[in-house]
Amino acid sequence: MSRRRAKRALARRLASAGEELNGLRNCLRAAYDAFNTAADERMVEAAIYEINALRSRYDSQLLSCKSICSEET
């Protein structure tokens, strides 16, 4: 594979990973909003679980983005 092709493929992977990261960020905002507006104890608990799960996914995706960036150099 030529260098140019490799760079394009890397750029596509990074763009895709970045889009996923933005989507997770939006989901986290929604989960925090659900937590802040929850009136029922069970809904608060469910929001906390959702936030924790999304944080884990976000952290994992962030590491993936950093890994892709380190491949560029």
Coordinates of N, CA, C and O in Angstrom, one line a residue:
M1 N 0.9 -1.2 0.0 CA 0.0 0.0 0.0 C 0.9 1.2 0.0 O 1.9 1.3 0.7
S2 N 0.5 2.2 -0.8 CA 1.3 3.4 -0.9 C 1.2 4.3 0.4 O 0.2 4.1 1.1
R3 N 2.1 5.2 0.6 CA 2.0 6.1 1.7 C 0.7 6.9 1.7 O 0.1 7.1 2.7
R4 N 0.4 7.4 0.5 CA -0.8 8.2 0.4 C -2.1 7.4 0.8 O -2.9 7.9 1.5
R5 N -2.2 6.2 0.3 CA -3.3 5.4 0.6 C -3.4 5.1 2.1 O -4.4 5.1 2.7
A6 N -2.2 4.8 2.7 CA -2.1 4.5 4.1 C -2.6 5.7 4.9 O -3.3 5.6 5.9
K7 N -2.2 6.9 4.5 CA -2.6 8.1 5.2 C -4.1 8.4 5.1 O -4.7 8.8 6.1
R8 N -4.6 8.1 3.9 CA -6.1 8.3 3.8 C -6.9 7.3 4.6 O -7.9 7.7 5.2
A9 N -6.4 6.1 4.6 CA -7.1 5.0 5.4 C -7.0 5.4 6.9 O -8.0 5.3 7.7
L10 N -5.9 5.9 7.4 CA -5.7 6.3 8.7 C -6.6 7.5 9.1 O -7.3 7.6 10.1
A11 N -6.7 8.5 8.1 CA -7.6 9.6 8.3 C -9.0 9.2 8.4 O -9.8 9.7 9.2
R12 N -9.4 8.2 7.6 CA -10.8 7.7 7.7 C -11.1 7.0 9.0 O -12.2 7.2 9.6
R13 N -10.1 6.2 9.5 CA -10.3 5.6 10.7 C -10.4 6.6 11.9 O -11.3 6.4 12.8
L14 N -9.6 7.6 11.8 CA -9.6 8.7 12.9 C -11.0 9.4 12.8 O -11.6 9.7 13.8
A15 N -11.4 9.7 11.6 CA -12.7 10.5 11.5 C -13.8 9.6 12.0 O -14.7 10.1 12.7
S16 N -13.8 8.3 11.7 CA -14.9 7.4 12.2 C -14.8 7.3 13.7 O -15.9 7.4 14.4
A17 N -13.6 7.2 14.3 CA -13.5 7.1 15.7 C -13.9 8.4 16.4 O -14.6 8.4 17.5
G18 N -13.6 9.5 15.7 CA -14.0 10.8 16.3 C -15.5 11.0 16.3 O -16.1 11.6 17.2
E19 N -16.2 10.5 15.2 CA -17.6 10.6 15.2 C -18.3 9.8 16.3 O -19.2 10.2 16.9
E20 N -17.7 8.6 16.5 CA -18.2 7.7 17.6 C -18.0 8.4 18.9 O -18.9 8.4 19.8
L21 N -16.9 9.1 19.1 CA -16.6 9.8 20.3 C -17.6 10.9 20.5 O -18.1 11.1 21.7
N22 N -17.9 11.7 19.5 CA -18.9 12.7 19.6 C -20.3 12.2 19.9 O -21.1 12.8 20.7
G23 N -20.7 11.1 19.3 CA -21.9 10.4 19.6 C -22.0 10.0 21.1 O -23.1 10.2 21.7
L24 N -20.9 9.4 21.6 CA -20.9 9.0 23.0 C -21.0 10.3 23.9 O -21.7 10.2 25.0
R25 N -20.4 11.4 23.5 CA -20.4 12.6 24.3 C -21.9 13.1 24.4 O -22.4 13.5 25.4
N26 N -22.6 13.0 23.3 CA -24.0 13.4 23.2 C -24.9 12.5 24.1 O -25.8 13.0 24.8
C27 N -24.6 11.2 24.1 CA -25.3 10.3 24.9 C -25.1 10.5 26.4 O -26.0 10.4 27.2
L28 N -23.8 10.9 26.7 CA -23.5 11.2 28.1 C -24.3 12.4 28.6 O -24.8 12.5 29.7
R29 N -24.3 13.5 27.7 CA -25.1 14.7 28.1 C -26.6 14.3 28.3 O -27.2 14.8 29.3
A30 N -27.1 13.4 27.5 CA -28.5 13.0 27.7 C -28.7 12.2 29.0 O -29.7 12.4 29.7
A31 N -27.7 11.4 29.3 CA -27.8 10.6 30.5 C -27.7 11.5 31.7 O -28.4 11.3 32.7
Y32 N -26.8 12.5 31.7 CA -26.7 13.4 32.8 C -28.0 14.2 32.9 O -28.5 14.5 34.1
D33 N -28.6 14.6 31.8 CA -29.9 15.3 31.9 C -31.0 14.4 32.5 O -31.8 14.9 33.3
A34 N -31.0 13.1 32.1 CA -31.9 12.2 32.7 C -31.7 12.1 34.2 O -32.7 12.0 35.0
F35 N -30.5 12.0 34.6 CA -30.1 12.0 36.0 C -30.6 13.2 36.8 O -31.2 13.1 37.8
N36 N -30.4 14.4 36.2 CA -30.8 15.6 36.8 C -32.3 15.8 36.9 O -32.8 16.6 37.8
T37 N -33.0 15.2 36.0 CA -34.5 15.4 36.0 C -35.2 14.2 36.6 O -36.5 14.3 36.7
A38 N -34.5 13.2 37.0 CA -35.2 12.0 37.5 C -35.8 12.3 38.9 O -35.2 12.9 39.8
A39 N -37.1 11.9 39.0 CA -37.8 12.1 40.3 C -37.9 10.8 41.1 O -37.9 10.9 42.3
D40 N -37.9 9.7 40.4 CA -38.0 8.4 41.1 C -36.7 7.8 41.4 O -35.7 8.0 40.6
E41 N -36.5 7.2 42.6 CA -35.3 6.6 43.0 C -34.7 5.6 42.0 O -33.5 5.6 41.7
R42 N -35.6 4.8 41.4 CA -35.2 3.8 40.4 C -34.6 4.5 39.2 O -33.7 4.0 38.6
M43 N -35.2 5.6 38.8 CA -34.8 6.3 37.6 C -33.4 6.9 37.8 O -32.5 6.9 36.9
V44 N -33.2 7.4 39.0 CA -31.9 7.9 39.4 C -30.8 6.8 39.3 O -29.7 7.0 38.7
E45 N -31.1 5.7 39.9 CA -30.2 4.6 39.8 C -29.9 4.1 38.4 O -28.8 3.8 38.0
A46 N -31.0 4.1 37.6 CA -30.8 3.7 36.2 C -29.9 4.7 35.5 O -29.0 4.3 34.7
A47 N -30.1 6.0 35.7 CA -29.3 7.0 35.1 C -27.8 6.9 35.5 O -26.9 7.1 34.7
I48 N -27.6 6.5 36.8 CA -26.2 6.4 37.2 C -25.5 5.2 36.5 O -24.4 5.3 36.1
Y49 N -26.2 4.1 36.4 CA -25.7 3.0 35.6 C -25.4 3.3 34.2 O -24.3 3.0 33.6
E50 N -26.3 4.1 33.6 CA -26.1 4.5 32.2 C -24.9 5.4 32.1 O -24.1 5.2 31.1
I51 N -24.8 6.3 33.0 CA -23.6 7.2 32.9 C -22.3 6.5 33.1 O -21.4 6.7 32.3
N52 N -22.3 5.5 34.0 CA -21.0 4.7 34.2 C -20.7 3.9 33.0 O -19.5 3.8 32.6
A53 N -21.7 3.3 32.4 CA -21.5 2.5 31.2 C -21.0 3.4 30.0 O -20.0 3.0 29.3
L54 N -21.6 4.5 29.8 CA -21.2 5.4 28.8 C -19.8 6.0 29.0 O -19.0 6.2 28.1
R55 N -19.5 6.3 30.3 CA -18.1 6.8 30.6 C -17.1 5.7 30.2 O -16.0 6.0 29.7
S56 N -17.4 4.4 30.5 CA -16.4 3.4 30.1 C -16.3 3.3 28.6 O -15.1 3.1 28.1
R57 N -17.4 3.3 27.9 CA -17.3 3.3 26.4 C -16.6 4.5 25.9 O -15.8 4.4 25.0
Y58 N -16.8 5.7 26.5 CA -16.1 6.9 26.0 C -14.6 6.8 26.3 O -13.8 7.1 25.4
D59 N -14.2 6.3 27.5 CA -12.8 6.2 27.8 C -12.1 5.2 26.8 O -11.0 5.5 26.3
S60 N -12.8 4.1 26.5 CA -12.3 3.1 25.6 C -12.1 3.7 24.2 O -11.1 3.5 23.5
Q61 N -13.1 4.5 23.7 CA -13.0 5.1 22.4 C -12.0 6.2 22.4 O -11.3 6.3 21.3
L62 N -11.8 6.9 23.4 CA -10.7 7.9 23.5 C -9.4 7.3 23.4 O -8.5 7.8 22.6
L63 N -9.2 6.2 24.0 CA -7.9 5.4 23.9 C -7.7 5.0 22.5 O -6.6 5.0 21.9
S64 N -8.8 4.5 21.8 CA -8.7 4.1 20.4 C -8.3 5.3 19.5 O -7.4 5.1 18.7
C65 N -8.8 6.5 19.8 CA -8.5 7.7 19.0 C -7.0 8.0 19.2 O -6.3 8.3 18.3
K66 N -6.6 7.9 20.5 CA -5.2 8.2 20.7 C -4.2 7.2 20.1 O -3.2 7.6 19.6
S67 N -4.7 6.0 20.0 CA -3.9 4.9 19.4 C -3.7 5.2 17.9 O -2.7 5.1 17.3
I68 N -4.8 5.6 17.3 CA -4.8 5.9 15.8 C -3.9 7.1 15.6 O -3.2 7.1 14.6
C69 N -4.0 8.1 16.5 CA -3.1 9.3 16.3 C -1.7 8.9 16.4 O -0.8 9.5 15.7
S70 N -1.4 8.0 17.3 CA 0.0 7.6 17.5 C 0.5 6.8 16.3 O 1.7 6.8 16.0
E71 N -0.3 6.2 15.5 CA 0.0 5.5 14.3 C 0.5 6.5 13.2 O 1.2 6.1 12.3
E72 N 0.0 7.7 13.3 CA 0.3 8.7 12.3 C 1.8 9.1 12.3 O 2.3 9.4 11.3
T73 N 2.3 9.1 13.5 CA 3.7 9.6 13.6 C 4.7 8.5 13.4 O 4.5 7.4 13.2

